[in-house]
Amino acid sequence: MKNSYGIVIIGGGPAGLAAAISAYDNGVKDVLVLERDDRLGGILNQCIHNGFGLTRFKESLSGPEYASRFIEEALARDIEIMTETTVLSLTADKRITAINSKNGIFTVQAGAVILAMGCRERSRGALNVAGTRPAGIYSAGTAQKYVNIKGYMPGKRVVILGSGDIGLIMARRMTLEGAKVLAVCEIMPYSSGLKRNIAQCLDDFDIPLYLNHTLTKIEGEDRVTGVVVSKVDENKKPIVGTEMHFDCDTVLFSVGLIPENELTKSAGIPLSNRTRGAIVYQNRETLVDGIFAAGNVLQVHDLVDFVSEESELAGASAAKYVLEGRAERDTVEISAGGNVSYVVPQMLDKNASGHVKLFFRVTNVFRDCTITAKCGEKVLMQKKKKIAVPGEMETLILTEKTIAEIDGPITVSLEVNAK
Amino acid sequence: MFDVIVIGGGVIGGCVLRELTKYRLRVCLLEKENDVCMGQSKANSGIVHAGYDAIPGTLKAKFNVLGNKMMESYAKELGVKFRNNGSLVVAFSEEEKATLSELKTRGETNGVEGLRIIDKDELRSLEPNISDEAVGALYATTGGIISPYELTIATIGNAMDNGAELFTNFEVSNIEKTDDVFTVTSTTSEKVSATLVINCAGLQSGKIASLIGDEIGVNGRKGEYILLDRESGDFVSHTLFFTPTKKGKGILVTQTVDNNILLGPTAEELEDPDTTTTANGLDFVISKAKTMCKNPPLFNTITSFAGIRAYSDRHDFIIEESKTVKGFIHCAGIESPGLTSAPAVAEYVVKELVGKNVSLQSNETFNGKREPDYFFKNLSTEEKNALIQKDPSYGKIVCRCEQITEGEILRVIRENPPAKDIDGVKRRTRSGMGRCQGGFCQPYVAELLAKSQNVPLETITKKGKNSYLLTGVTK
Ligand SMILES: Cc1cc2nc3c(=O)[nH]c(=O)nc-3n(C[C@H](O)[C@H](O)[C@H](O)COP(=O)(O)OP(=O)(O)OC[C@H]3O[C@@H](n4cnc5c(N)ncnc54)[C@H](O)[C@@H]3O)c2cc1C
Ligand SMILES: Cc1cc2nc3c(=O)[nH]c(=O)nc-3n(C[C@H](O)[C@H](O)[C@H](O)COP(=O)(O)OP(=O)(O)OC[C@H]3O[C@@H](n4cnc5c(N)ncnc54)[C@H](O)[C@@H]3O)c2cc1C
């Protein structure tokens, strides 16, 4: 191990791997990947279901299969990889302190850093659900780890709160393993998961999805013995009299993912309060020079194919930064307008070459609508959609030609078409 | 055969047990749960009260003030986190301001030093996030904060290091005295005998008293809390109380020694108290927090919980030898400020009440120091690296939110009092106490427990008894 590297990547999930490969192929040969788990692949290791890589490889792979394609590519290059190594801190001048059993606590200096730490699940506590605090309450991802990695069942009769993808996938997985999934409840009037997951994970197994419902009480002293689920009004307040009781021994929470940005904050890198990830330019550079971010640490993706794409971009940009330094910028801001919850990137450097793909999510379910990127009153790009849902990331491409015409801040918004 | 049996592994039982090991006595602790510190001492506000609140002349007043004076060095010796952050009783009207003067006088009568009434401006400079409506405060400079479970675990661990024995899952259900010997029996028919018994059973101290025919009324009053992430840890730095009014005491807003923010507790009288949190209770906490401070960072909530105060029908601590059964000592109905008072109560109980029954010969080998369970965090990088080289498990992070290593977890499974379940590891190391609440580390901690105890993973529990984590293996 050396004490300085051209590029250091924090996290060895799909984002970190794709970034490392791309950084290497773009000319920086001393690349170090730091991963805290005992293996590469990140969250994909526990996603043994199919459905990964449809866009990128035009075939349906399992999570580990998708990851292994990148792991092999990384290993085929002269990229230094350290697993079971946790990064403890990062500074704005790109010094990284990490810990492992072999080297103890050590610090490396990087020419550029790529943040690829992924995200974590919101816990029960964050929701203030009333009731007891017994065993049998898991986040869906923890349950997934017990079942798919450790080979243990976390329960037999299950109620799931939240219809995010992990919750949906676990509804099916637990059912296949012989558990009874009694209900999936979702406080919103729509599911935040992918449409295909609702069909394949709930409908195919007759698992009821209760929209506009939330968990109002957990019961049981030692182990969960039951829960109360209530309907909510338009302000998301439980409606008295609508309580349903379920006898169950397990509650799974699938109530959202939060980008894991503790290190980012410790380096003083500004975050967006909409994505809870760093604010970035189109090359995925944060507002601190030479520190880049990609994958779920930047914005929670539903498709890993986009993670890989974003991370390759970050890897190439970091290589360019190390090899060429950076030219003068000409910056405009990109923000979310009506009916759009966020846009990544938040900053556009007009001097950079190439087209720019904007990633964003809408705030609700909309039918027959038009998504528009505007600069002042000027329409830069427009796209009509039959349906747009918060659970699926949207994209718009600004061509190099369009970018040349931009002379002020850009907003992305959605309007429902007049009938 | 023991000299003294202590019933109840809370902070009172813990401090009493440790105090006993300073003398040449064979002592043991009986606790009904799988681990110690499973009652009030685990879920409370963690405030080392200054002592202006208690009515002069009560045991509460006496032991609070004494305990407050002892706490800093007591905590230091045991490696327990303590901070003298100062308390502020905040007034929101001129009428409340008048109450502050009464409190100050009462405190001075109790022997509290460093009480001062401060104006709006000084209050604002001490706590910039205080509500604009606040008009002044009583500043109690001797007020402090402590980790209540660290204190309880450390006293019991230190007592065990000095020879005390611990029996967990021992729920006392019968007590008999024949020929000056007490035989204490558990619900599973285990028996332990001794010449003296000390009842420190918290909420159940009335029930234990009834086993020897004494009548002590102990009731429960629930308090619900909300805990915020360390990220918001500097939102306030002192402990903020509402001025007590006829309508009650409101809640407090405080920093904890681990730099979280704690909001609560509510106060609900209960016939049959349980530690459920309720929507109404949590809403009350939230609305009060918003009255006290400008924009409390509730978005950073990481958990909510509840504790039960055990108060006696005398509305004071009951610390006395039974009037009918000689050698049976009660520490019953020890509600707030019981945590603050614990070291002083223990000293009194052992010197005065135990000392009346047996001769106290000091134990020359007693060592009151205990290495804290968080010792690793306090090491320098060089020291950490030396340790990792010797024991590589200190180089493996298990809990990512709180950055706790495998070595630290294995250590608390080994050390006194040994952690036996997930919550036990959590209270000792903070693994699982951070923002992800164990989502990531729980499977890992469960495996470490199973491996160390040489049992199958399915037998590991969250908190003993029927709180199993897993229901079997996959197909
Ligand atoms: C349950 C689930 C189901 C999904 N289903 C699908 C699907 O069907 N199809 C699809 O295309 N996509 C799916 N996705 C989405 C896709 O898998 C993720 O978007 C993708 O894995 C994110 O990649 P990442 O590298 O950003 O994050 P991660 O995979 O989370 O990787 C981050 C890595 O960083 C490491 N790390 C973090 N902090 C540190 C530190 N301080 N020091 C060292 N290492 C660190 C972590 O250990 C981890 O290995 C699913 C995701 C989940 C969670
Ligand atoms: C909400 C709340 C807030 C508080 N805030 C503060 C504060 O800020 N400052 C302060 O100074 N004090 C505070 N207190 C008071 C303080 O927490 C208590 O006074 C103190 O913890 C009492 O300790 P204990 O050992 O008497 O009881 P406990 O901690 O309840 O211990 C009793 C133990 O006895 C065991 N037990 C019971 N029955 C049996 C049996 N039959 N056999 C064997 N074992 C048994 C129980 O399992 C338990 O472990 C607060 C209390 C509450 C509830």
PDB file of C-alpha atoms in Angstrom, chain B residues 138-311:
ATOM      1  CA  LEU B 138     -33.159  29.982  36.798  1.00  0.00           C
ATOM      2  CA  TYR B 139     -29.620  28.921  35.992  1.00  0.00           C
ATOM      3  CA  ALA B 140     -28.474  25.937  38.073  1.00  0.00           C
ATOM      4  CA  THR B 141     -24.771  25.721  37.362  1.00  0.00           C
ATOM      5  CA  THR B 142     -24.348  22.415  39.211  1.00  0.00           C
ATOM      6  CA  GLY B 143     -26.872  20.601  36.990  1.00  0.00           C
ATOM      7  CA  GLY B 144     -25.320  17.872  34.871  1.00  0.00           C
ATOM      8  CA  ILE B 145     -25.967  15.002  32.501  1.00  0.00           C
ATOM      9  CA  ILE B 146     -24.865  11.380  32.661  1.00  0.00           C
ATOM     10  CA  SER B 147     -25.414   8.149  30.786  1.00  0.00           C
ATOM     11  CA  PRO B 148     -27.767   6.268  33.141  1.00  0.00           C
ATOM     12  CA  TYR B 149     -27.215   2.820  31.668  1.00  0.00           C
ATOM     13  CA  GLU B 150     -23.445   3.265  31.547  1.00  0.00           C
ATOM     14  CA  LEU B 151     -23.576   4.179  35.227  1.00  0.00           C
ATOM     15  CA  THR B 152     -25.724   1.186  36.170  1.00  0.00           C
ATOM     16  CA  ILE B 153     -23.695  -1.288  34.120  1.00  0.00           C
ATOM     17  CA  ALA B 154     -20.407   0.142  35.366  1.00  0.00           C
ATOM     18  CA  THR B 155     -21.364  -0.085  39.051  1.00  0.00           C
ATOM     19  CA  ILE B 156     -22.482  -3.694  38.669  1.00  0.00           C
ATOM     20  CA  GLY B 157     -19.472  -4.596  36.504  1.00  0.00           C
ATOM     21  CA  ASN B 158     -17.101  -3.026  39.016  1.00  0.00           C
ATOM     22  CA  ALA B 159     -18.833  -4.782  41.913  1.00  0.00           C
ATOM     23  CA  MET B 160     -18.423  -8.084  40.053  1.00  0.00           C
ATOM     24  CA  ASP B 161     -14.759  -7.320  39.416  1.00  0.00           C
ATOM     25  CA  ASN B 162     -14.538  -6.953  43.180  1.00  0.00           C
ATOM     26  CA  GLY B 163     -16.188 -10.296  43.862  1.00  0.00           C
ATOM     27  CA  ALA B 164     -19.947  -9.759  43.725  1.00  0.00           C
ATOM     28  CA  GLU B 165     -22.012 -12.420  41.984  1.00  0.00           C
ATOM     29  CA  LEU B 166     -24.792 -11.736  39.499  1.00  0.00           C
ATOM     30  CA  PHE B 167     -27.811 -13.955  38.871  1.00  0.00           C
ATOM     31  CA  THR B 168     -29.886 -12.857  35.883  1.00  0.00           C
ATOM     32  CA  ASN B 169     -33.270 -14.337  34.880  1.00  0.00           C
ATOM     33  CA  PHE B 170     -33.816 -14.694  38.636  1.00  0.00           C
ATOM     34  CA  GLU B 171     -37.269 -13.312  39.370  1.00  0.00           C
ATOM     35  CA  VAL B 172     -37.783 -13.262  43.114  1.00  0.00           C
ATOM     36  CA  SER B 173     -41.153 -14.745  44.009  1.00  0.00           C
ATOM     37  CA  ASN B 174     -40.743 -15.875  47.588  1.00  0.00           C
ATOM     38  CA  ILE B 175     -38.725 -14.838  50.632  1.00  0.00           C
ATOM     39  CA  GLU B 176     -38.496 -16.781  53.882  1.00  0.00           C
ATOM     40  CA  LYS B 177     -36.590 -16.120  57.064  1.00  0.00           C
ATOM     41  CA  THR B 178     -35.610 -18.911  59.402  1.00  0.00           C
ATOM     42  CA  ASP B 179     -32.962 -18.737  62.119  1.00  0.00           C
ATOM     43  CA  ASP B 180     -31.722 -15.336  60.969  1.00  0.00           C
ATOM     44  CA  VAL B 181     -31.217 -16.558  57.408  1.00  0.00           C
ATOM     45  CA  PHE B 182     -33.228 -15.331  54.442  1.00  0.00           C
ATOM     46  CA  THR B 183     -33.922 -17.771  51.641  1.00  0.00           C
ATOM     47  CA  VAL B 184     -34.916 -16.065  48.454  1.00  0.00           C
ATOM     48  CA  THR B 185     -36.611 -18.192  45.785  1.00  0.00           C
ATOM     49  CA  SER B 186     -37.145 -17.454  42.117  1.00  0.00           C
ATOM     50  CA  THR B 187     -40.118 -18.247  39.893  1.00  0.00           C
ATOM     51  CA  THR B 188     -38.055 -21.144  38.531  1.00  0.00           C
ATOM     52  CA  SER B 189     -37.361 -22.433  42.065  1.00  0.00           C
ATOM     53  CA  GLU B 190     -33.733 -21.425  42.318  1.00  0.00           C
ATOM     54  CA  LYS B 191     -32.722 -20.513  45.867  1.00  0.00           C
ATOM     55  CA  VAL B 192     -30.166 -18.119  47.319  1.00  0.00           C
ATOM     56  CA  SER B 193     -29.655 -17.373  51.013  1.00  0.00           C
ATOM     57  CA  ALA B 194     -28.099 -14.583  53.037  1.00  0.00           C
ATOM     58  CA  THR B 195     -28.303 -12.824  56.371  1.00  0.00           C
ATOM     59  CA  LEU B 196     -29.410  -9.517  54.888  1.00  0.00           C
ATOM     60  CA  VAL B 197     -31.603  -8.636  51.921  1.00  0.00           C
ATOM     61  CA  ILE B 198     -31.866  -5.251  50.242  1.00  0.00           C
ATOM     62  CA  ASN B 199     -34.947  -4.551  48.143  1.00  0.00           C
ATOM     63  CA  CYS B 200     -34.018  -2.360  45.162  1.00  0.00           C
ATOM     64  CA  ALA B 201     -36.694  -3.660  42.822  1.00  0.00           C
ATOM     65  CA  GLY B 202     -37.871  -0.315  41.450  1.00  0.00           C
ATOM     66  CA  LEU B 203     -41.432  -0.502  40.182  1.00  0.00           C
ATOM     67  CA  GLN B 204     -41.756  -3.921  41.851  1.00  0.00           C
ATOM     68  CA  SER B 205     -40.284  -2.793  45.184  1.00  0.00           C
ATOM     69  CA  GLY B 206     -43.769  -2.712  46.682  1.00  0.00           C
ATOM     70  CA  LYS B 207     -44.387  -6.262  45.561  1.00  0.00           C
ATOM     71  CA  ILE B 208     -41.069  -7.435  47.020  1.00  0.00           C
ATOM     72  CA  ALA B 209     -41.932  -5.690  50.292  1.00  0.00           C
ATOM     73  CA  SER B 210     -45.228  -7.567  50.386  1.00  0.00           C
ATOM     74  CA  LEU B 211     -43.313 -10.872  50.248  1.00  0.00           C
ATOM     75  CA  ILE B 212     -42.171 -10.223  53.819  1.00  0.00           C
ATOM     76  CA  GLY B 213     -45.485  -8.713  54.864  1.00  0.00           C
ATOM     77  CA  ASP B 214     -44.536  -5.041  54.596  1.00  0.00           C
ATOM     78  CA  GLU B 215     -46.976  -2.703  52.928  1.00  0.00           C
ATOM     79  CA  ILE B 216     -45.444  -0.150  50.588  1.00  0.00           C
ATOM     80  CA  GLY B 217     -47.491   1.382  47.807  1.00  0.00           C
ATOM     81  CA  VAL B 218     -45.507   1.883  44.603  1.00  0.00           C
ATOM     82  CA  ASN B 219     -47.187   3.107  41.444  1.00  0.00           C
ATOM     83  CA  GLY B 220     -46.080   3.820  37.908  1.00  0.00           C
ATOM     84  CA  ARG B 221     -46.133   7.022  35.922  1.00  0.00           C
ATOM     85  CA  LYS B 222     -45.123   6.737  32.279  1.00  0.00           C
ATOM     86  CA  GLY B 223     -42.819   9.133  30.488  1.00  0.00           C
ATOM     87  CA  GLU B 224     -42.384   9.141  26.716  1.00  0.00           C
ATOM     88  CA  TYR B 225     -39.361  10.497  24.865  1.00  0.00           C
ATOM     89  CA  ILE B 226     -38.104  11.368  21.416  1.00  0.00           C
ATOM     90  CA  LEU B 227     -34.399  11.116  20.613  1.00  0.00           C
ATOM     91  CA  LEU B 228     -32.701  13.123  17.866  1.00  0.00           C
ATOM     92  CA  ASP B 229     -29.553  12.324  15.898  1.00  0.00           C
ATOM     93  CA  ARG B 230     -26.134  13.541  16.973  1.00  0.00           C
ATOM     94  CA  GLU B 231     -26.087  15.599  13.810  1.00  0.00           C
ATOM     95  CA  SER B 232     -28.384  18.016  15.678  1.00  0.00           C
ATOM     96  CA  GLY B 233     -26.385  17.579  18.889  1.00  0.00           C
ATOM     97  CA  ASP B 234     -25.508  21.244  19.343  1.00  0.00           C
ATOM     98  CA  PHE B 235     -29.117  22.413  19.076  1.00  0.00           C
ATOM     99  CA  VAL B 236     -29.027  23.081  22.827  1.00  0.00           C
ATOM    100  CA  SER B 237     -26.159  22.671  25.274  1.00  0.00           C
ATOM    101  CA  HIS B 238     -27.859  23.052  28.668  1.00  0.00           C
ATOM    102  CA  THR B 239     -30.783  21.107  30.057  1.00  0.00           C
ATOM    103  CA  LEU B 240     -33.922  23.194  29.550  1.00  0.00           C
ATOM    104  CA  PHE B 241     -36.892  22.748  31.865  1.00  0.00           C
ATOM    105  CA  PHE B 242     -40.258  24.469  31.844  1.00  0.00           C
ATOM    106  CA  THR B 243     -41.156  26.289  35.036  1.00  0.00           C
ATOM    107  CA  PRO B 244     -43.398  23.959  37.030  1.00  0.00           C
ATOM    108  CA  THR B 245     -46.995  25.209  37.118  1.00  0.00           C
ATOM    109  CA  LYS B 246     -50.183  23.844  38.549  1.00  0.00           C
ATOM    110  CA  LYS B 247     -50.712  22.137  35.226  1.00  0.00           C
ATOM    111  CA  GLY B 248     -47.500  20.131  35.549  1.00  0.00           C
ATOM    112  CA  LYS B 249     -43.850  20.277  34.695  1.00  0.00           C
ATOM    113  CA  GLY B 250     -43.928  20.070  30.923  1.00  0.00           C
ATOM    114  CA  ILE B 251     -40.985  18.337  29.320  1.00  0.00           C
ATOM    115  CA  LEU B 252     -37.290  18.961  29.126  1.00  0.00           C
ATOM    116  CA  VAL B 253     -35.028  19.530  26.159  1.00  0.00           C
ATOM    117  CA  THR B 254     -31.465  18.446  26.707  1.00  0.00           C
ATOM    118  CA  GLN B 255     -28.243  17.405  25.156  1.00  0.00           C
ATOM    119  CA  THR B 256     -27.134  13.913  26.204  1.00  0.00           C
ATOM    120  CA  VAL B 257     -23.572  12.935  27.055  1.00  0.00           C
ATOM    121  CA  ASP B 258     -23.374  11.244  23.663  1.00  0.00           C
ATOM    122  CA  ASN B 259     -24.444  14.478  21.970  1.00  0.00           C
ATOM    123  CA  ASN B 260     -27.914  13.425  20.963  1.00  0.00           C
ATOM    124  CA  ILE B 261     -30.857  15.664  21.783  1.00  0.00           C
ATOM    125  CA  LEU B 262     -33.496  14.234  24.116  1.00  0.00           C
ATOM    126  CA  LEU B 263     -37.071  15.559  24.290  1.00  0.00           C
ATOM    127  CA  GLY B 264     -39.509  14.429  26.981  1.00  0.00           C
ATOM    128  CA  PRO B 265     -40.804  12.941  29.197  1.00  0.00           C
ATOM    129  CA  THR B 266     -44.557  13.073  29.349  1.00  0.00           C
ATOM    130  CA  ALA B 267     -46.236  12.181  32.640  1.00  0.00           C
ATOM    131  CA  GLU B 268     -49.125   9.761  32.496  1.00  0.00           C
ATOM    132  CA  GLU B 269     -50.572   8.038  35.561  1.00  0.00           C
ATOM    133  CA  LEU B 270     -51.201   4.398  34.814  1.00  0.00           C
ATOM    134  CA  GLU B 271     -52.982   1.590  36.537  1.00  0.00           C
ATOM    135  CA  ASP B 272     -51.042  -1.056  34.740  1.00  0.00           C
ATOM    136  CA  PRO B 273     -48.029   0.692  33.320  1.00  0.00           C
ATOM    137  CA  ASP B 274     -46.307  -0.464  30.173  1.00  0.00           C
ATOM    138  CA  THR B 275     -43.592   1.124  28.098  1.00  0.00           C
ATOM    139  CA  THR B 276     -45.565   1.613  24.898  1.00  0.00           C
ATOM    140  CA  THR B 277     -45.232   4.952  23.194  1.00  0.00           C
ATOM    141  CA  THR B 278     -48.458   6.582  22.083  1.00  0.00           C
ATOM    142  CA  ALA B 279     -49.347   8.975  19.310  1.00  0.00           C
ATOM    143  CA  ASN B 280     -50.789  11.425  21.859  1.00  0.00           C
ATOM    144  CA  GLY B 281     -47.717  11.246  24.071  1.00  0.00           C
ATOM    145  CA  LEU B 282     -45.322  11.850  21.226  1.00  0.00           C
ATOM    146  CA  ASP B 283     -47.474  14.688  19.878  1.00  0.00           C
ATOM    147  CA  PHE B 284     -47.365  16.305  23.326  1.00  0.00           C
ATOM    148  CA  VAL B 285     -43.563  16.040  23.395  1.00  0.00           C
ATOM    149  CA  ILE B 286     -43.341  17.592  19.963  1.00  0.00           C
ATOM    150  CA  SER B 287     -45.667  20.482  20.774  1.00  0.00           C
ATOM    151  CA  LYS B 288     -43.831  21.244  24.028  1.00  0.00           C
ATOM    152  CA  ALA B 289     -40.444  21.091  22.324  1.00  0.00           C
ATOM    153  CA  LYS B 290     -41.741  23.625  19.818  1.00  0.00           C
ATOM    154  CA  THR B 291     -42.864  25.899  22.646  1.00  0.00           C
ATOM    155  CA  MET B 292     -39.457  25.744  24.320  1.00  0.00           C
ATOM    156  CA  CYS B 293     -37.282  26.176  21.235  1.00  0.00           C
ATOM    157  CA  LYS B 294     -37.334  27.642  17.795  1.00  0.00           C
ATOM    158  CA  ASN B 295     -37.574  24.944  15.108  1.00  0.00           C
ATOM    159  CA  PRO B 296     -36.460  21.834  16.983  1.00  0.00           C
ATOM    160  CA  PRO B 297     -34.793  19.548  14.376  1.00  0.00           C
ATOM    161  CA  LEU B 298     -37.474  16.853  14.561  1.00  0.00           C
ATOM    162  CA  PHE B 299     -36.586  15.634  11.079  1.00  0.00           C
ATOM    163  CA  ASN B 300     -33.543  14.135  12.763  1.00  0.00           C
ATOM    164  CA  THR B 301     -35.605  11.846  15.004  1.00  0.00           C
ATOM    165  CA  ILE B 302     -33.944   8.469  15.385  1.00  0.00           C
ATOM    166  CA  THR B 303     -36.166   6.796  17.933  1.00  0.00           C
ATOM    167  CA  SER B 304     -38.853   7.198  20.574  1.00  0.00           C
ATOM    168  CA  PHE B 305     -39.158   5.282  23.838  1.00  0.00           C
ATOM    169  CA  ALA B 306     -40.833   5.311  27.230  1.00  0.00           C
ATOM    170  CA  GLY B 307     -39.886   4.725  30.847  1.00  0.00           C
ATOM    171  CA  ILE B 308     -41.942   4.221  33.998  1.00  0.00           C
ATOM    172  CA  ARG B 309     -41.312   6.218  37.151  1.00  0.00           C
ATOM    173  CA  ALA B 310     -41.879   4.173  40.280  1.00  0.00           C
ATOM    174  CA  TYR B 311     -43.168   6.523  42.951  1.00  0.00           C
TER     175      TYR B 311
END
